[in-house]
Short mmCIF file of C-alpha atoms and ligand atoms in Angstrom, two decimals:
data_model
loop_
_atom_site.label_atom_id
_atom_site.label_comp_id
_atom_site.label_asym_id
_atom_site.label_seq_id
_atom_site.Cartn_x
_atom_site.Cartn_y
_atom_site.Cartn_z
CA UNK P 1 -24.44 36.66 -46.59
CA UNK P 2 -20.91 35.21 -46.77
CA UNK P 3 -20.77 31.75 -45.25
CA UNK P 4 -17.61 29.82 -44.58
CA UNK P 5 -18.54 26.13 -44.54
CA UNK P 6 -15.96 24.06 -42.68
CA UNK P 7 -16.03 20.34 -43.44
CA UNK P 8 -14.08 17.85 -41.30
CA UNK P 9 -13.35 14.14 -41.53
CA UNK P 10 -16.58 12.40 -40.65
CA UNK P 11 -18.86 10.00 -42.43
CA UNK P 12 -21.55 12.71 -42.57
CA UNK P 13 -19.36 14.92 -44.81
CA UNK P 14 -21.56 13.96 -47.77
CA UNK P 15 -24.50 15.78 -46.18
CA UNK P 16 -22.45 19.01 -46.27
CA UNK P 17 -22.83 18.96 -50.08
CA UNK P 18 -26.58 19.41 -49.79
CA UNK P 19 -26.07 22.04 -47.11
CA UNK P 20 -23.74 23.93 -49.46
CA UNK P 21 -26.39 23.74 -52.19
CA UNK P 22 -29.08 25.07 -49.86
CA UNK P 23 -26.93 28.05 -48.86
CA UNK P 24 -26.20 28.87 -52.50
CA UNK P 25 -29.84 28.41 -53.49
CA UNK P 26 -30.86 30.90 -50.80
CA UNK P 27 -28.53 33.48 -52.38
CA UNK P 28 -25.58 33.23 -50.01
CA UNK P 29 -21.91 33.15 -51.00
CA UNK P 30 -20.20 30.01 -49.77
CA UNK P 31 -16.50 29.33 -49.29
CA UNK P 32 -15.78 25.72 -48.37
CA UNK P 33 -12.75 24.88 -46.23
CA UNK P 34 -11.94 21.18 -45.83
CA UNK P 35 -9.55 19.40 -43.53
CA UNK P 36 -7.20 16.84 -45.10
CA UNK P 37 -9.20 14.06 -43.44
CA UNK P 38 -12.47 15.43 -44.84
CA UNK P 39 -11.07 14.81 -48.33
CA UNK P 40 -10.86 11.09 -47.48
CA UNK P 41 -14.66 11.08 -47.37
CA UNK P 42 -15.65 13.39 -50.20
CA UNK P 43 -13.91 15.13 -53.09
CA UNK P 44 -13.46 18.91 -53.13
CA UNK P 45 -14.58 19.13 -56.76
CA UNK P 46 -18.25 18.63 -55.85
CA UNK P 47 -18.08 21.51 -53.38
CA UNK P 48 -16.31 23.65 -55.95
CA UNK P 49 -19.01 22.96 -58.52
CA UNK P 50 -21.81 23.78 -56.06
CA UNK P 51 -20.25 26.86 -54.48
CA UNK P 52 -18.56 28.22 -57.60
CA UNK P 53 -15.32 28.68 -55.62
CA UNK P 54 -12.26 26.46 -55.30
CA UNK P 55 -12.19 24.66 -51.97
CA UNK P 56 -9.53 25.90 -49.54
CA UNK P 57 -7.65 23.19 -47.70
CA UNK P 58 -4.02 24.21 -47.26
CA UNK P 59 -2.51 26.46 -44.67
CA UNK P 60 0.77 26.71 -46.53
CA UNK P 61 -0.01 27.40 -50.14
CA UNK P 62 1.82 30.30 -51.73
CA UNK P 63 -0.85 30.76 -54.39
CA UNK P 64 -3.77 30.72 -51.96
CA UNK P 65 -2.02 32.87 -49.37
CA UNK P 66 -1.45 35.47 -52.07
CA UNK P 67 -5.24 35.68 -52.59
CA UNK P 68 -7.09 35.11 -49.31
CA UNK P 69 -4.91 33.97 -46.45
CA UNK P 70 -6.33 32.38 -43.33
CA UNK P 71 -6.75 35.80 -41.72
CA UNK P 72 -8.43 37.15 -44.80
CA UNK P 73 -10.75 34.12 -44.94
CA UNK P 74 -11.67 34.62 -41.29
CA UNK P 75 -12.49 38.26 -41.99
CA UNK P 76 -14.39 37.47 -45.18
CA UNK P 77 -17.01 35.32 -43.47
CA UNK P 78 -20.19 36.70 -41.89
CA UNK P 79 -20.90 33.26 -40.43
CA UNK P 80 -18.90 30.07 -40.04
CA UNK P 81 -20.74 26.75 -40.13
CA UNK P 82 -18.80 23.62 -39.20
CA UNK P 83 -20.67 20.62 -40.55
CA UNK P 84 -19.77 17.94 -39.78
CA UNK P 85 -17.64 18.98 -36.82
CA UNK P 86 -15.49 15.99 -35.88
CA UNK P 87 -14.65 15.13 -32.27
CA UNK P 88 -11.04 15.84 -33.18
CA UNK P 89 -11.65 19.34 -34.53
CA UNK P 90 -13.93 20.18 -31.58
CA UNK P 91 -11.14 19.16 -29.20
CA UNK P 92 -8.61 21.29 -31.09
CA UNK P 93 -10.97 24.24 -31.12
CA UNK P 94 -11.48 23.99 -27.38
CA UNK P 95 -7.71 23.90 -26.82
CA UNK P 96 -6.97 26.73 -29.24
CA UNK P 97 -4.84 24.57 -31.52
CA UNK P 98 -4.14 25.93 -35.00
CA UNK P 99 -2.53 23.14 -36.98
CA UNK P 100 -4.44 23.34 -40.26
CA UNK P 101 -6.25 26.00 -42.30
CA UNK P 102 -9.64 25.40 -40.65
CA UNK P 103 -8.50 25.47 -37.03
CA UNK P 104 -6.20 28.42 -37.72
CA UNK P 105 -8.91 30.58 -39.27
CA UNK P 106 -11.34 29.57 -36.50
CA UNK P 107 -8.84 30.84 -33.96
CA UNK P 108 -8.41 34.03 -35.95
CA UNK P 109 -12.15 34.67 -36.26
CA UNK P 110 -14.59 36.66 -34.15
CA UNK P 111 -17.58 35.79 -36.37
CA UNK P 112 -20.56 33.75 -35.16
CA UNK P 113 -19.94 30.05 -35.65
CA UNK P 114 -22.39 27.14 -35.70
CA UNK P 115 -20.97 23.75 -34.71
CA UNK P 116 -22.77 20.69 -36.04
CA UNK P 117 -21.06 17.67 -34.45
CA UNK P 118 -21.52 14.22 -35.94
CA UNK P 119 -19.88 11.07 -34.68
CA UNK P 120 -20.31 7.61 -33.23
CA UNK P 121 -22.57 7.75 -30.16
CA UNK P 122 -19.80 6.76 -27.74
CA UNK P 123 -17.48 9.42 -29.16
CA UNK P 124 -20.31 11.93 -28.59
CA UNK P 125 -21.08 10.71 -25.08
CA UNK P 126 -17.42 10.66 -24.12
CA UNK P 127 -16.78 13.04 -21.23
CA UNK P 128 -14.00 14.71 -23.19
CA UNK P 129 -16.30 15.56 -26.12
CA UNK P 130 -19.13 16.66 -23.82
CA UNK P 131 -16.77 18.90 -21.88
CA UNK P 132 -15.29 20.35 -25.08
CA UNK P 133 -18.73 21.20 -26.42
CA UNK P 134 -19.86 22.74 -23.12
CA UNK P 135 -16.76 24.94 -22.98
CA UNK P 136 -17.20 26.02 -26.61
CA UNK P 137 -20.87 26.89 -26.01
CA UNK P 138 -19.90 28.91 -22.95
CA UNK P 139 -17.47 30.80 -25.19
CA UNK P 140 -20.33 31.75 -27.50
CA UNK P 141 -20.22 29.05 -30.17
CA UNK P 142 -23.65 27.98 -31.42
CA UNK P 143 -24.39 24.26 -31.21
CA UNK P 144 -26.82 22.12 -33.17
CA UNK P 145 -26.78 18.89 -31.18
CA UNK P 146 -26.64 15.57 -33.05
CA UNK P 147 -29.84 13.68 -33.74
CA UNK P 148 -30.72 10.24 -32.41
CA UNK P 149 -31.03 7.26 -34.70
CA UNK P 150 -29.25 4.48 -36.53
CA UNK P 151 -25.63 5.45 -37.21
CA UNK P 152 -23.36 4.62 -40.13
CA UNK P 153 -21.37 2.36 -37.80
CA UNK P 154 -24.53 0.32 -37.12
CA UNK P 155 -25.01 1.57 -33.56
CA UNK P 156 -28.14 3.36 -32.38
CA UNK P 157 -28.02 6.54 -30.34
CA UNK P 158 -27.22 10.27 -30.42
CA UNK P 159 -24.51 11.24 -32.89
CA UNK P 160 -26.11 11.49 -36.33
CA UNK P 161 -25.75 14.76 -38.15
CA UNK P 162 -29.22 16.32 -38.73
CA UNK P 163 -30.33 16.49 -42.36
CA UNK P 164 -29.05 19.44 -44.40
CA UNK P 165 -32.50 21.05 -44.55
CA UNK P 166 -32.67 21.05 -40.77
CA UNK P 167 -29.17 22.49 -40.38
CA UNK P 168 -29.98 25.19 -42.89
CA UNK P 169 -33.22 26.10 -41.12
CA UNK P 170 -31.50 26.11 -37.75
CA UNK P 171 -28.73 28.36 -39.03
CA UNK P 172 -31.26 30.64 -40.70
CA UNK P 173 -33.15 31.06 -37.44
CA UNK P 174 -29.97 31.76 -35.44
CA UNK P 175 -28.65 34.27 -37.93
CA UNK P 176 -32.03 35.99 -37.81
CA UNK P 177 -31.96 36.21 -34.02
CA UNK P 178 -28.52 37.82 -34.25
CA UNK P 179 -29.69 40.19 -36.99
CA UNK P 180 -32.91 41.32 -35.21
CA UNK P 181 -32.02 42.07 -31.60
CA UNK P 182 -35.31 43.90 -30.83
CA UNK P 183 -37.37 40.96 -32.06
CA UNK P 184 -35.17 38.62 -30.08
CA UNK P 185 -35.71 40.70 -26.93
CA UNK P 186 -39.49 40.65 -27.48
CA UNK P 187 -39.84 36.90 -28.00
CA UNK P 188 -37.27 35.83 -25.43
CA UNK P 189 -39.09 33.70 -22.82
CA UNK P 190 -42.56 34.25 -24.34
CA UNK P 191 -44.81 31.19 -24.62
CA UNK P 192 -46.15 30.53 -28.11
CA UNK P 193 -48.62 27.85 -29.18
CA UNK P 194 -48.62 27.02 -32.91
CA UNK P 195 -50.82 24.62 -34.84
CA UNK P 196 -49.63 23.40 -38.23
CA UNK P 197 -50.40 21.05 -41.08
CA UNK P 198 -53.63 19.48 -42.27
CA UNK P 199 -56.08 17.34 -40.35
CA UNK P 200 -57.17 13.94 -41.62
CA UNK P 201 -60.78 12.89 -41.12
CA UNK P 202 -61.17 9.14 -41.35
CA UNK P 203 -63.89 7.57 -43.49
CA UNK P 204 -62.94 4.02 -42.63
CA UNK P 205 -59.74 2.29 -41.45
CA UNK P 206 -57.94 2.93 -44.77
CA UNK P 207 -59.38 6.16 -46.21
CA UNK P 208 -59.57 9.73 -45.04
CA UNK P 209 -60.46 13.27 -46.10
CA UNK P 210 -57.38 15.48 -46.04
CA UNK P 211 -56.00 18.62 -47.63
CA UNK P 212 -52.80 19.83 -49.27
CA UNK P 213 -51.34 21.70 -46.30
CA UNK P 214 -47.67 20.71 -45.91
CA UNK P 215 -47.24 22.25 -42.46
CA UNK P 216 -44.18 24.20 -43.68
CA UNK P 217 -45.55 27.62 -42.71
CA UNK P 218 -46.44 26.65 -39.14
CA UNK P 219 -43.18 24.75 -38.69
CA UNK P 220 -41.24 27.79 -39.97
CA UNK P 221 -43.03 30.00 -37.43
CA UNK P 222 -42.30 27.54 -34.63
CA UNK P 223 -38.65 27.32 -35.61
CA UNK P 224 -38.12 31.07 -35.96
CA UNK P 225 -39.87 31.80 -32.66
CA UNK P 226 -37.82 29.15 -30.88
CA UNK P 227 -34.62 30.61 -32.30
CA UNK P 228 -35.75 34.03 -31.07
CA UNK P 229 -35.94 32.62 -27.56
CA UNK P 230 -39.65 31.73 -27.28
CA UNK P 231 -40.93 28.57 -25.58
CA UNK P 232 -42.86 26.95 -28.40
CA UNK P 233 -45.46 24.20 -28.32
CA UNK P 234 -46.26 22.91 -31.81
CA UNK P 235 -49.44 20.94 -32.42
CA UNK P 236 -48.89 19.20 -35.73
CA UNK P 237 -51.36 17.45 -37.97
CA UNK P 238 -50.11 14.55 -40.12
CA UNK P 239 -47.02 15.97 -41.89
CA UNK P 240 -43.65 14.54 -42.84
CA UNK P 241 -41.48 17.34 -41.43
CA UNK P 242 -38.73 16.99 -38.83
CA UNK P 243 -39.37 18.67 -35.47
CA UNK P 244 -37.58 22.00 -35.09
CA UNK P 245 -35.01 21.62 -32.31
CA UNK P 246 -36.10 22.78 -28.89
CA UNK P 247 -39.79 22.86 -29.80
CA UNK P 248 -42.30 20.73 -27.86
CA UNK P 249 -44.23 18.85 -30.55
CA UNK P 250 -47.60 17.17 -30.14
CA UNK P 251 -48.81 15.06 -33.06
CA UNK P 252 -52.52 14.82 -33.81
CA UNK P 253 -54.59 13.52 -36.71
CA UNK P 254 -58.16 14.83 -36.72
CA UNK P 255 -59.68 18.25 -36.04
CA UNK P 256 -61.20 16.91 -32.83
CA UNK P 257 -57.78 15.72 -31.63
CA UNK P 258 -56.29 19.11 -32.54
CA UNK P 259 -59.04 20.86 -30.57
CA UNK P 260 -58.38 18.62 -27.54
CA UNK P 261 -54.66 19.43 -27.68
CA UNK P 262 -55.27 23.18 -28.10
CA UNK P 263 -57.79 23.21 -25.23
CA UNK P 264 -55.28 21.44 -23.05
CA UNK P 265 -52.43 23.86 -23.81
CA UNK P 266 -53.75 27.31 -24.78
CA UNK P 267 -54.01 28.72 -21.25
CA UNK P 268 -50.27 28.31 -20.67
CA UNK P 269 -49.40 30.41 -23.75
CA UNK P 270 -49.63 34.14 -24.35
CA UNK P 271 -49.84 33.88 -28.15
CA UNK P 272 -51.67 31.29 -30.28
CA UNK P 273 -50.91 31.08 -34.01
CA UNK P 274 -53.33 28.83 -35.82
CA UNK P 275 -51.48 27.95 -39.03
CA UNK P 276 -53.12 24.53 -39.38
CA UNK P 277 -55.52 23.89 -42.24
CA UNK P 278 -58.22 22.29 -40.12
CA UNK P 279 -60.85 20.38 -42.07
CA UNK P 280 -64.18 22.20 -41.91
CA UNK P 281 -66.10 18.95 -42.04
CA UNK P 282 -65.67 15.40 -40.77
CA UNK P 283 -67.51 12.27 -41.79
CA UNK P 284 -70.65 11.92 -39.66
CA UNK P 285 -69.78 8.36 -38.77
CA UNK P 286 -66.43 6.77 -39.63
CA UNK P 287 -67.00 3.11 -40.46
CA UNK P 288 -65.14 0.40 -38.53
CA UNK P 289 -64.58 -1.68 -41.70
CA UNK P 290 -63.37 -0.70 -45.18
CA UNK P 291 -66.22 0.63 -47.35
CA UNK P 292 -66.79 -1.94 -50.12
CA UNK P 293 -67.88 -1.06 -53.63
CA UNK P 294 -70.98 -2.97 -54.58
CA UNK P 295 -71.23 -4.50 -58.06
CA UNK P 296 -72.43 -1.82 -60.50
CA UNK P 297 -72.40 0.90 -57.88
CA UNK P 298 -72.20 4.39 -59.49
CA UNK P 299 -72.50 6.72 -56.49
CA UNK P 300 -71.52 6.90 -52.87
CA UNK P 301 -72.92 9.54 -50.56
CA UNK P 302 -71.12 10.60 -47.44
CA UNK P 303 -72.75 12.62 -44.71
CA UNK P 304 -70.39 15.27 -43.37
CA UNK P 305 -70.78 17.25 -40.17
CA UNK P 306 -69.10 20.52 -39.21
CA UNK P 307 -65.88 20.24 -37.22
CA UNK P 308 -65.24 22.42 -34.19
CA UNK P 309 -63.82 25.86 -35.06
CA UNK P 310 -60.59 25.76 -33.06
CA UNK P 311 -59.28 29.29 -33.59
CA UNK P 312 -62.71 30.83 -32.92
CA UNK P 313 -63.00 28.78 -29.73
CA UNK P 314 -59.68 30.13 -28.42
CA UNK P 315 -60.64 33.70 -29.40
CA UNK P 316 -63.85 33.38 -27.31
CA UNK P 317 -62.04 32.48 -24.10
CA UNK P 318 -61.44 34.94 -21.29
CA UNK P 319 -58.66 35.50 -20.58
CA UNK P 320 -57.42 34.55 -24.02
CA UNK P 321 -54.01 34.60 -25.68
CA UNK P 322 -53.24 36.95 -28.57
CA UNK P 323 -54.86 34.99 -31.40
CA UNK P 324 -53.54 34.81 -34.95
CA UNK P 325 -55.40 32.96 -37.71
CA UNK P 326 -54.65 32.11 -41.31
CA UNK P 327 -57.02 32.47 -44.25
CA UNK P 328 -56.13 30.31 -47.24
CA UNK P 329 -58.30 31.32 -50.19
CA UNK P 330 -58.31 30.63 -53.91
CA UNK P 331 -60.38 33.75 -54.73
CA UNK P 332 -61.39 37.08 -53.17
CA UNK P 333 -58.55 36.70 -50.71
CA UNK P 334 -58.75 40.02 -48.88
CA UNK P 335 -62.55 40.38 -48.49
CA UNK P 336 -62.82 36.80 -47.19
CA UNK P 337 -59.85 37.25 -44.86
CA UNK P 338 -61.13 40.56 -43.43
CA UNK P 339 -64.57 39.05 -42.80
CA UNK P 340 -63.04 35.96 -41.19
CA UNK P 341 -60.92 38.07 -38.83
CA UNK P 342 -63.95 40.04 -37.68
CA UNK P 343 -66.31 37.08 -37.43
CA UNK P 344 -63.86 35.05 -35.33
CA UNK P 345 -62.60 37.97 -33.25
CA UNK P 346 -58.95 37.38 -34.22
CA UNK P 347 -56.22 39.85 -33.30
CA UNK P 348 -54.45 39.22 -36.60
CA UNK P 349 -55.13 37.21 -39.72
CA UNK P 350 -52.55 36.15 -42.30
CA UNK P 351 -54.19 36.03 -45.71
CA UNK P 352 -52.66 33.44 -47.95
CA UNK P 353 -53.45 32.95 -51.63
CA UNK P 354 -53.49 29.23 -52.39
CA UNK P 355 -53.79 27.41 -55.67
CA UNK P 356 -51.58 26.01 -58.41
CA UNK P 357 -47.93 26.47 -57.43
CA UNK P 358 -48.52 28.86 -54.55
CA UNK P 359 -49.38 28.49 -50.91
CA UNK P 360 -49.55 25.07 -49.33
CA UNK P 361 -46.80 22.90 -50.78
CA UNK P 362 -44.19 25.41 -51.96
CA UNK P 363 -41.26 26.86 -50.04
CA UNK P 364 -42.18 30.47 -50.81
CA UNK P 365 -45.22 32.43 -49.81
CA UNK P 366 -46.72 35.93 -49.74
CA UNK P 367 -48.88 36.87 -46.79
CA UNK P 368 -51.08 39.88 -46.22
CA UNK P 369 -51.23 40.64 -42.50
CA UNK P 370 -54.58 42.10 -41.47
CA UNK P 371 -55.24 43.43 -37.99
CA UNK P 372 -57.96 45.70 -36.64
CA UNK P 373 -55.75 48.73 -37.28
CA UNK P 374 -53.81 48.02 -40.45
CA UNK P 375 -53.00 45.82 -43.43
CA UNK P 376 -49.48 45.01 -44.54
CA UNK P 377 -48.37 42.92 -47.53
CA UNK P 378 -45.12 41.05 -47.07
CA UNK P 379 -42.91 40.70 -50.14
CA UNK P 380 -42.85 37.20 -51.70
CA UNK P 381 -40.12 35.24 -49.94
CA UNK P 382 -39.32 31.97 -48.19
CA UNK P 383 -41.74 30.71 -45.56
CA UNK P 384 -39.02 31.34 -42.96
CA UNK P 385 -38.89 34.99 -44.01
CA UNK P 386 -42.71 35.18 -43.93
CA UNK P 387 -42.67 33.63 -40.46
CA UNK P 388 -40.34 36.39 -39.35
CA UNK P 389 -42.75 38.98 -40.76
CA UNK P 390 -45.62 37.44 -38.77
CA UNK P 391 -43.56 37.44 -35.56
CA UNK P 392 -42.57 41.07 -36.19
CA UNK P 393 -46.20 42.08 -36.74
CA UNK P 394 -47.23 40.45 -33.46
CA UNK P 395 -44.44 42.38 -31.71
CA UNK P 396 -45.66 45.67 -33.25
CA UNK P 397 -49.28 45.01 -32.29
CA UNK P 398 -48.43 44.01 -28.72
CA UNK P 399 -46.03 46.87 -28.07
CA UNK P 400 -47.65 49.82 -29.85
C1 LIG L 1 -14.51 5.55 -41.73
C2 LIG L 1 -14.29 6.60 -40.70
C3 LIG L 1 -15.37 7.32 -40.25
C4 LIG L 1 -15.20 8.32 -39.30
N1 LIG L 1 -16.29 9.02 -38.90
C5 LIG L 1 -16.13 10.01 -37.98
C6 LIG L 1 -17.25 10.78 -37.56
O1 LIG L 1 -18.37 10.61 -38.05
N2 LIG L 1 -17.06 11.74 -36.64
C7 LIG L 1 -15.82 11.99 -36.09
O2 LIG L 1 -15.71 12.87 -35.23
N3 LIG L 1 -14.75 11.27 -36.48
C8 LIG L 1 -14.86 10.31 -37.42
N4 LIG L 1 -13.77 9.57 -37.81
C9 LIG L 1 -12.46 9.90 -37.24
C10 LIG L 1 -11.87 11.16 -37.84
O3 LIG L 1 -11.78 11.03 -39.26
C11 LIG L 1 -10.50 11.44 -37.25
O4 LIG L 1 -10.64 11.73 -35.87
C12 LIG L 1 -9.77 12.55 -37.94
O5 LIG L 1 -8.55 12.79 -37.25
C13 LIG L 1 -10.57 13.85 -38.01
O6 LIG L 1 -9.78 14.86 -38.62
P1 LIG L 1 -10.27 16.36 -38.81
O7 LIG L 1 -10.96 16.78 -37.57
O8 LIG L 1 -9.03 17.14 -39.06
O9 LIG L 1 -11.13 16.35 -40.01
C14 LIG L 1 -13.92 8.58 -38.76
C15 LIG L 1 -12.84 7.84 -39.22
C16 LIG L 1 -13.02 6.87 -40.17
C17 LIG L 1 -11.82 6.09 -40.63
#
């Protein structure tokens, strides 16, 4: 895809470098357009090196106009992403001002545009900014609202630009929704419950049994579904991932806590996707004090007991949601996955080869989707793309 990345004069302009890199890494063409004030914060050369294209910054430049003028630039782009979008540029955009290259091409464009405002919290809260953003959203601009937190100016509140990874994921989900209208129509308003990440089973106050699940797959599903219009509740084990915007997140630690959360929420959802890697066993009795090694001790035995089987529990309920499980295996992937689907009465299982360099921790994945009727292998791709494949499969199975 061709992405025009507009960068304005805000302290968060440095984060746009990483965003540019992520777009390029994902195979997109990027043309950066900077305002004059943006260049006070960061040099165009870095963007040029990352995007492989000279940065455009001048409205009146005979050389540049001869190549791609502002109209040509506006036509070139499939998407426009404005990150950071300053209060000033937002105000100009709302008013239809066209006094530099960026605002002129924005006025001359009918392409989808994602605004990522970033500013001091009072600038963001100001009625003028809020009104400008509301008007722009009503006109069809996409908005990724600023995050809360400590700001560069030392104040605390809403105004921070989300991290590049989050902006990229948000854009990816929105562009998908625009590109797959049928999928969007299917998921719009549907209630989806997703579990993600590992569970930690405590041995004592400082040690636990865990696993290598990063939570990326479940978070990607939650994010894509939310972007497609679903109401998503995400039950997350201990992971270090930011919450996808608009998703209700519930953090848990152990399998028992995850079961409690699922039992509390499943009935309000029509689809349950169990992407969490729930520990099969927990320690029979977690100790209240740290386990001490005795002098000369060579062995330590731990008694483990089976954890509740969360996905099987949901699949046994009546009425039950449409239930999707995951099978992460290091060997005999398909036979194990097929047997697991049948044994647990799942509507769909996503078989997932795990091991060195594949599966849990990476950004890419390859799932085999196994239902009662059919098996489909998705091509190796990003977890966001795999998530889309899972959501498509659910649509096919529920509408056929
Ligand atoms: C150090 C410094 C930091 C600034 N940070 C921001 C910011 O984060 N967000 C914002 O909207 N404006 C910020 N401003 C103000 C803008 O740079 C100013 O409004 C400018 O006119 C924006 O121009 P542009 O929209 O054409 O890029 C900052 C100004 C300075 C001096």
